[in-house]
PDB file of C-alpha atoms in Angstrom:
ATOM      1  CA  UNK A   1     -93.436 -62.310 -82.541  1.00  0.00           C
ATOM      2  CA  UNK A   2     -95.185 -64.946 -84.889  1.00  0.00           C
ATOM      3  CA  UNK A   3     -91.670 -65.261 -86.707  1.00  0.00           C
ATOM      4  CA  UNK A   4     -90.108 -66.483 -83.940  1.00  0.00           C
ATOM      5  CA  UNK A   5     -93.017 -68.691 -82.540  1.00  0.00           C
ATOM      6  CA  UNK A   6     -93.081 -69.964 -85.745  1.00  0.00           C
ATOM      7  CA  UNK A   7     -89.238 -71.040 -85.762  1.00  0.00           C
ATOM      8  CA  UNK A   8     -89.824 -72.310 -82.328  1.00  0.00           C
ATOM      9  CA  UNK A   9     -92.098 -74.689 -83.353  1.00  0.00           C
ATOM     10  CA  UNK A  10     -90.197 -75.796 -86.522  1.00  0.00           C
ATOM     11  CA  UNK A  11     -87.346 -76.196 -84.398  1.00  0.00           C
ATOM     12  CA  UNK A  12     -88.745 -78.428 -81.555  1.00  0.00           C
ATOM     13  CA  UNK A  13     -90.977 -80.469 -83.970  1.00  0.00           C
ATOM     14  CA  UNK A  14     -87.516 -80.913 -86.025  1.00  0.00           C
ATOM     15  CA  UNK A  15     -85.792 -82.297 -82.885  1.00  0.00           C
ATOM     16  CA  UNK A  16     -88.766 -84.606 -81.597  1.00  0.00           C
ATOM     17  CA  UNK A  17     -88.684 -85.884 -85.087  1.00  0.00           C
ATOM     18  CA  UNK A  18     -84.698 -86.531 -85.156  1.00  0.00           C
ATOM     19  CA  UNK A  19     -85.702 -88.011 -81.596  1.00  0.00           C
ATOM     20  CA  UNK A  20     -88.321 -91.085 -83.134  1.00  0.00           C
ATOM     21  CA  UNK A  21     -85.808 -91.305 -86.101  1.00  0.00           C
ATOM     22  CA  UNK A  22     -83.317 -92.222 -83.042  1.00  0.00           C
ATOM     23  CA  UNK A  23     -85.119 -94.374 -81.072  1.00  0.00           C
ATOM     24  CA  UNK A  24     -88.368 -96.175 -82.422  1.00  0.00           C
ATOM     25  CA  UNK A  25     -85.647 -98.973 -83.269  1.00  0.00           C
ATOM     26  CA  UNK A  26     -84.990 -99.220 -79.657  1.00  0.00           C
ATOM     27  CA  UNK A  27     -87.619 -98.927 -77.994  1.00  0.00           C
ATOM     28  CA  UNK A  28     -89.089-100.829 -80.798  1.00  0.00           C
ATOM     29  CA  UNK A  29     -87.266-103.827 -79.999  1.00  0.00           C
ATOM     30  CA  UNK A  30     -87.734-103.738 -76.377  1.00  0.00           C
ATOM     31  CA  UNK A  31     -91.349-103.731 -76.612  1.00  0.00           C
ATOM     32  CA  UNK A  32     -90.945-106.613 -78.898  1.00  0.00           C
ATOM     33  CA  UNK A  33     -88.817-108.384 -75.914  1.00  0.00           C
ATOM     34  CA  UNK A  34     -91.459-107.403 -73.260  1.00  0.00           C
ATOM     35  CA  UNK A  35     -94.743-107.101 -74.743  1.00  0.00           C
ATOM     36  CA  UNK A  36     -94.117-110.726 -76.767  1.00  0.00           C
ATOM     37  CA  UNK A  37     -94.344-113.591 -73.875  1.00  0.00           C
ATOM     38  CA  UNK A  38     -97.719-111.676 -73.009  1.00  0.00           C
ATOM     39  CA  UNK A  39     -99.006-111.296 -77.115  1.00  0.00           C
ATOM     40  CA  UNK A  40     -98.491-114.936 -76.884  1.00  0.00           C
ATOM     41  CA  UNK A  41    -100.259-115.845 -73.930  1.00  0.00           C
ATOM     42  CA  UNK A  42    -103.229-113.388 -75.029  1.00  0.00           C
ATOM     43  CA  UNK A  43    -103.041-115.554 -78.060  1.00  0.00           C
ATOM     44  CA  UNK A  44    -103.349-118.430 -76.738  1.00  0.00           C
ATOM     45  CA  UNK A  45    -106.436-117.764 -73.791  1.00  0.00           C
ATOM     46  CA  UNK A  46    -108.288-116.258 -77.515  1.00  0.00           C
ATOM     47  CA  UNK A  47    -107.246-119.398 -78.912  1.00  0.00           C
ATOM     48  CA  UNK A  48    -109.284-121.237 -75.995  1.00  0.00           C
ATOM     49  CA  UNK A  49    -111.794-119.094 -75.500  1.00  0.00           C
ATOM     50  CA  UNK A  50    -112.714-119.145 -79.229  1.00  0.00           C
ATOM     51  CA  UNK A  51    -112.824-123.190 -78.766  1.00  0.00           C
ATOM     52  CA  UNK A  52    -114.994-122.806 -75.413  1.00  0.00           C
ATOM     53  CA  UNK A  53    -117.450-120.401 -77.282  1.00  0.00           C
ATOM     54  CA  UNK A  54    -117.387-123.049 -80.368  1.00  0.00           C
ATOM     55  CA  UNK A  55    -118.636-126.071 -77.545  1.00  0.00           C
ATOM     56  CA  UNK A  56    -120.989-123.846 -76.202  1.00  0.00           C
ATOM     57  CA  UNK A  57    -122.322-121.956 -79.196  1.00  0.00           C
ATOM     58  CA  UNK A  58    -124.055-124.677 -80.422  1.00  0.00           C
ATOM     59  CA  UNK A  59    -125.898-125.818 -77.696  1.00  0.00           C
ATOM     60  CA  UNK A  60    -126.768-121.957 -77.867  1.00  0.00           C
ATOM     61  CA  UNK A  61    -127.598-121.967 -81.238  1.00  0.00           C
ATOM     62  CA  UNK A  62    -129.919-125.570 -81.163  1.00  0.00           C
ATOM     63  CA  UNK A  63    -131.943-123.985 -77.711  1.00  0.00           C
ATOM     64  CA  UNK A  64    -132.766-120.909 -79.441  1.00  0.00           C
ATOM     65  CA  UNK A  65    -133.859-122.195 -82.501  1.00  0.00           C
ATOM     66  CA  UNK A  66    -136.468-124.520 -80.219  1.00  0.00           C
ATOM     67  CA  UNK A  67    -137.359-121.336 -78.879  1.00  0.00           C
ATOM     68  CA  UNK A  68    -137.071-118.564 -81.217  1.00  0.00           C
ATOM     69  CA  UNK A  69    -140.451-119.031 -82.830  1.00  0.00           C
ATOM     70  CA  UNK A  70    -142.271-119.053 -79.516  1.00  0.00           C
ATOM     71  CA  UNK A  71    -140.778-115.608 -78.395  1.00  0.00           C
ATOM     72  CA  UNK A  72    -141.652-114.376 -81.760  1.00  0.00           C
ATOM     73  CA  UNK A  73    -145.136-115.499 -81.445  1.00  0.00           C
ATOM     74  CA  UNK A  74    -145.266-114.195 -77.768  1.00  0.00           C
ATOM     75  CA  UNK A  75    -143.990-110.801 -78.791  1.00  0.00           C
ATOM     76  CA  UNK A  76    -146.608-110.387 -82.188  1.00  0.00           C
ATOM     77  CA  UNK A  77    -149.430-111.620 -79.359  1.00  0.00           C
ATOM     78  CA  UNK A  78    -148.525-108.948 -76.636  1.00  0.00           C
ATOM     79  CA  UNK A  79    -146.851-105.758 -78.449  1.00  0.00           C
ATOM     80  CA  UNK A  80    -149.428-103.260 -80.055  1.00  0.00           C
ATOM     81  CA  UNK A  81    -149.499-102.043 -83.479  1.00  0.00           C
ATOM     82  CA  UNK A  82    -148.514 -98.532 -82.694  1.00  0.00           C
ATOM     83  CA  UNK A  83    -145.210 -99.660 -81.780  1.00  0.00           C
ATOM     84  CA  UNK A  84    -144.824-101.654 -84.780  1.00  0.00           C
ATOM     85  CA  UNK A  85    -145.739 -98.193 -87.351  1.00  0.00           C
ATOM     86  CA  UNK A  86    -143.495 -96.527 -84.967  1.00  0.00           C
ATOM     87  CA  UNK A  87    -140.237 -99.175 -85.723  1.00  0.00           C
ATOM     88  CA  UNK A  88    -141.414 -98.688 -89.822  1.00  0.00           C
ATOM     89  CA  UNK A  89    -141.091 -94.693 -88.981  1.00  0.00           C
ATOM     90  CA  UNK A  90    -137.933 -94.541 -87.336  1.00  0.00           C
ATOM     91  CA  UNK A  91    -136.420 -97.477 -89.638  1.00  0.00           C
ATOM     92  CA  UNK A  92    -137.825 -95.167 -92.355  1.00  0.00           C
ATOM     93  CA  UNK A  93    -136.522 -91.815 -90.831  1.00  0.00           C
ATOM     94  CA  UNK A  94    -132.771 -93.543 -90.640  1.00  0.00           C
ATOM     95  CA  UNK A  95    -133.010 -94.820 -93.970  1.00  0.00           C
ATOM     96  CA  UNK A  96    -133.706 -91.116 -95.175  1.00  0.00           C
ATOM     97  CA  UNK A  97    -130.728 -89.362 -92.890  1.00  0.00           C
ATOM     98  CA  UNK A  98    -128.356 -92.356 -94.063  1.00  0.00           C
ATOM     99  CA  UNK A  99    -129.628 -91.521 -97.870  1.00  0.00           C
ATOM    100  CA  UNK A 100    -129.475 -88.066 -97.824  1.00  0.00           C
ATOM    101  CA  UNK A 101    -126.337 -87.089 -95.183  1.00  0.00           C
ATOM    102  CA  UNK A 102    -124.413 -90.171 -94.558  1.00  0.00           C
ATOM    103  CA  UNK A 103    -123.746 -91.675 -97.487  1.00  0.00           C
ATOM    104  CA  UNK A 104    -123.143 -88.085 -99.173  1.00  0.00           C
ATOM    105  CA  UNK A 105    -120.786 -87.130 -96.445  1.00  0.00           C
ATOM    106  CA  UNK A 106    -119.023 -90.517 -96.907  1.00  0.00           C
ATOM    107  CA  UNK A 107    -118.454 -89.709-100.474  1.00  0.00           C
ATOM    108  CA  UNK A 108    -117.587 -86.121 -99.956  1.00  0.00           C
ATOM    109  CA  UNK A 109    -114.775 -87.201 -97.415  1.00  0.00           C
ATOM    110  CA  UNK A 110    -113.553 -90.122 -99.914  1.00  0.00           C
ATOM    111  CA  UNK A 111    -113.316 -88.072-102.882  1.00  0.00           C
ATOM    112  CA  UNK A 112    -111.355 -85.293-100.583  1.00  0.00           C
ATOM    113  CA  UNK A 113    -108.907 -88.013 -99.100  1.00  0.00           C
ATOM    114  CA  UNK A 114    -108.433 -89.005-103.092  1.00  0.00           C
ATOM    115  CA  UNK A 115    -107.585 -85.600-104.151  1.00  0.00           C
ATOM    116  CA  UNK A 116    -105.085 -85.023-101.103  1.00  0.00           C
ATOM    117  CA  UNK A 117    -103.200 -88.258-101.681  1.00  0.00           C
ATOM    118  CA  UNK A 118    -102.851 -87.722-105.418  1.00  0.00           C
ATOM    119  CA  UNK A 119    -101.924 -83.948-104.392  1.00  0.00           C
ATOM    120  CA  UNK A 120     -99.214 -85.352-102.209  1.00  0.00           C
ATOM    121  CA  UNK A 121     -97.627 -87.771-104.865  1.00  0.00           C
ATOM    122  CA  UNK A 122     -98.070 -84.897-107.550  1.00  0.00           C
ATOM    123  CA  UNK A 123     -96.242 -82.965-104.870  1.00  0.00           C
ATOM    124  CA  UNK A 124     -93.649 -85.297-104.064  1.00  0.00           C
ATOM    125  CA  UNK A 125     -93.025 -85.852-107.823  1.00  0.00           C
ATOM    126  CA  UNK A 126     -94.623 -88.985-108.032  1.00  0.00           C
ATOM    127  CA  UNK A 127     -92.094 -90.370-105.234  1.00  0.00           C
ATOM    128  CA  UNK A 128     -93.353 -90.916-101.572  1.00  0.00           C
ATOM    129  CA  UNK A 129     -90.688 -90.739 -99.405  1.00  0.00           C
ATOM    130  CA  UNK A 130     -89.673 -89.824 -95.814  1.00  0.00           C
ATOM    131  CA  UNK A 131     -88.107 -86.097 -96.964  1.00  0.00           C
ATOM    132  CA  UNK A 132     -90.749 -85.498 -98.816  1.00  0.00           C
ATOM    133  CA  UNK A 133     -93.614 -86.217 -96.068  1.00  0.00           C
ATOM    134  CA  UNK A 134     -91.288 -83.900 -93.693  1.00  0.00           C
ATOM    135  CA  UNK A 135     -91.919 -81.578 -95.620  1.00  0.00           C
ATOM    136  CA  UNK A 136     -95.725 -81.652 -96.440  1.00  0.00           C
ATOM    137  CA  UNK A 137     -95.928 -81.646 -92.485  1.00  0.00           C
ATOM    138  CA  UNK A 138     -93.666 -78.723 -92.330  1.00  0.00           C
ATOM    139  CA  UNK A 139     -95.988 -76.944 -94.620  1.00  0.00           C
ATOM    140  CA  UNK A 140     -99.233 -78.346 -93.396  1.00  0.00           C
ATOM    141  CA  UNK A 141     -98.359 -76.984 -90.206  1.00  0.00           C
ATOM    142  CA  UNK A 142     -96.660 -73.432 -91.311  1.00  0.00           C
ATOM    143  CA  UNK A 143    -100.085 -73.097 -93.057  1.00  0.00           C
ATOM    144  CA  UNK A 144    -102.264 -74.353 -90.163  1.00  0.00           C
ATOM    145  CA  UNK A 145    -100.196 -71.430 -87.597  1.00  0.00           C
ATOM    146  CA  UNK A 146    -100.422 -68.750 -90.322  1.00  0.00           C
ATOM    147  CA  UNK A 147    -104.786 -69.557 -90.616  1.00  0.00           C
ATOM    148  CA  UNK A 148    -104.683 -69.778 -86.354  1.00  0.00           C
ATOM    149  CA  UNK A 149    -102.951 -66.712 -86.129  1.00  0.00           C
ATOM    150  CA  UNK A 150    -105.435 -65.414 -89.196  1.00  0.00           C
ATOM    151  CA  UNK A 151    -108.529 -66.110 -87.028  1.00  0.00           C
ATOM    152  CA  UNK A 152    -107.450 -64.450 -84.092  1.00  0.00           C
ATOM    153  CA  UNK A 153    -106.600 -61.286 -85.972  1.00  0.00           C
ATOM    154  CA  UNK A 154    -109.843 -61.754 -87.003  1.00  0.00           C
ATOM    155  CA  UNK A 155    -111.760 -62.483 -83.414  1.00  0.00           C
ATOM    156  CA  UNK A 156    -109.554 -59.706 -82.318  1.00  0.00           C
ATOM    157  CA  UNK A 157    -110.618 -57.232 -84.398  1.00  0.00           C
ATOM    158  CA  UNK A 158    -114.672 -58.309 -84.264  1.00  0.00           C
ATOM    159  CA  UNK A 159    -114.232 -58.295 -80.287  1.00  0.00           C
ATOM    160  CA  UNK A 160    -112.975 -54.648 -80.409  1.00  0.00           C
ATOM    161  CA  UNK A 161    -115.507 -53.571 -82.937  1.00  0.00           C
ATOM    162  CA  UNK A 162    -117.793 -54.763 -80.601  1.00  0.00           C
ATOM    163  CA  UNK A 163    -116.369 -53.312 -77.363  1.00  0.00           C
ATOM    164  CA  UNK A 164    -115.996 -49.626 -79.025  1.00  0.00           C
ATOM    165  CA  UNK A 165    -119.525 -49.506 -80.656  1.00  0.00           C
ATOM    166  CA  UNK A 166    -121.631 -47.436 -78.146  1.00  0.00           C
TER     167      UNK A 166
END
């Protein structure tokens, strides 16, 4: 049964692949044709708005540095100091969850995407081409149906073990 989903799925991913092959050109090109007039005209209102923002921005900029230091002065008057350790604790508690999980987990997944690129050149034989990523899909995804169908054996067989204990 797996055999033949398996072929199933090669051979409908294989046509919907020969399918883009086919027709991104087209379809390609016509988007060009329609979407283009309008990519031009959203060009041009950015174009504006950026120069309307530009006029305006400084004005912006002039009032709040008249008023900036007032507001500042306002807000150290009328917001207690419990608030303020509070903003050092949390600024504190991010600074120790960015040290200590994000910027591991950041490395982790760059040193991962590293080793699976130079896996798929080493792979490929040092040449990246269309054939070749066909076929690291092809296996990616044989591999990916083989561990699904892995892990339901497995849920399978836990559920029953489950059911038949008394």
């Amino acid at each position: 049964m797996s055999l033949q989903a398996w072929s199933k799925v090669s051979h409908y991913s294989l046509q919907g692949y020969s399918w883009v092959e086919r027709n991104a050109p087209l379809y390609y090109s016509q988007a060009v044709d329609v979407l283009g007039p309008i990519l031009e005209q959203v060009w041009a209102k950015s174009k504006e708005a950026a120069e309307f923002l530009c006029e305006k921005g400084s004005s912006w900029l002039t009032y709040a540095k008249d008023n900036l230091p007032l507001l500042i002065e306002r807000l150290h008057s009328s917001i207690p100091d419990s608030v303020y350790h509070f903003i050092e604790y949390l600024k504190e508690l991010l600074l120790l969850v960015h040290r200590t999980y994000l910027l591991p987990a950041m490395m982790y997944l760059e040193e991962s995407i590293q080793r699976a690129w130079a896996h798929y050149v080493e792979s490929c034989n040092g040449k990246v081409s269309l054939d070749c990523l066909k076929g690291q899909v092809s296996n990616i995804s044989h591999s990916s149906w083989v561990y699904l169908q892995n892990a339901t054996m497995t849920l399978k067989n836990w559920a029953m073990s489950m059911i038949s204990q008394p």
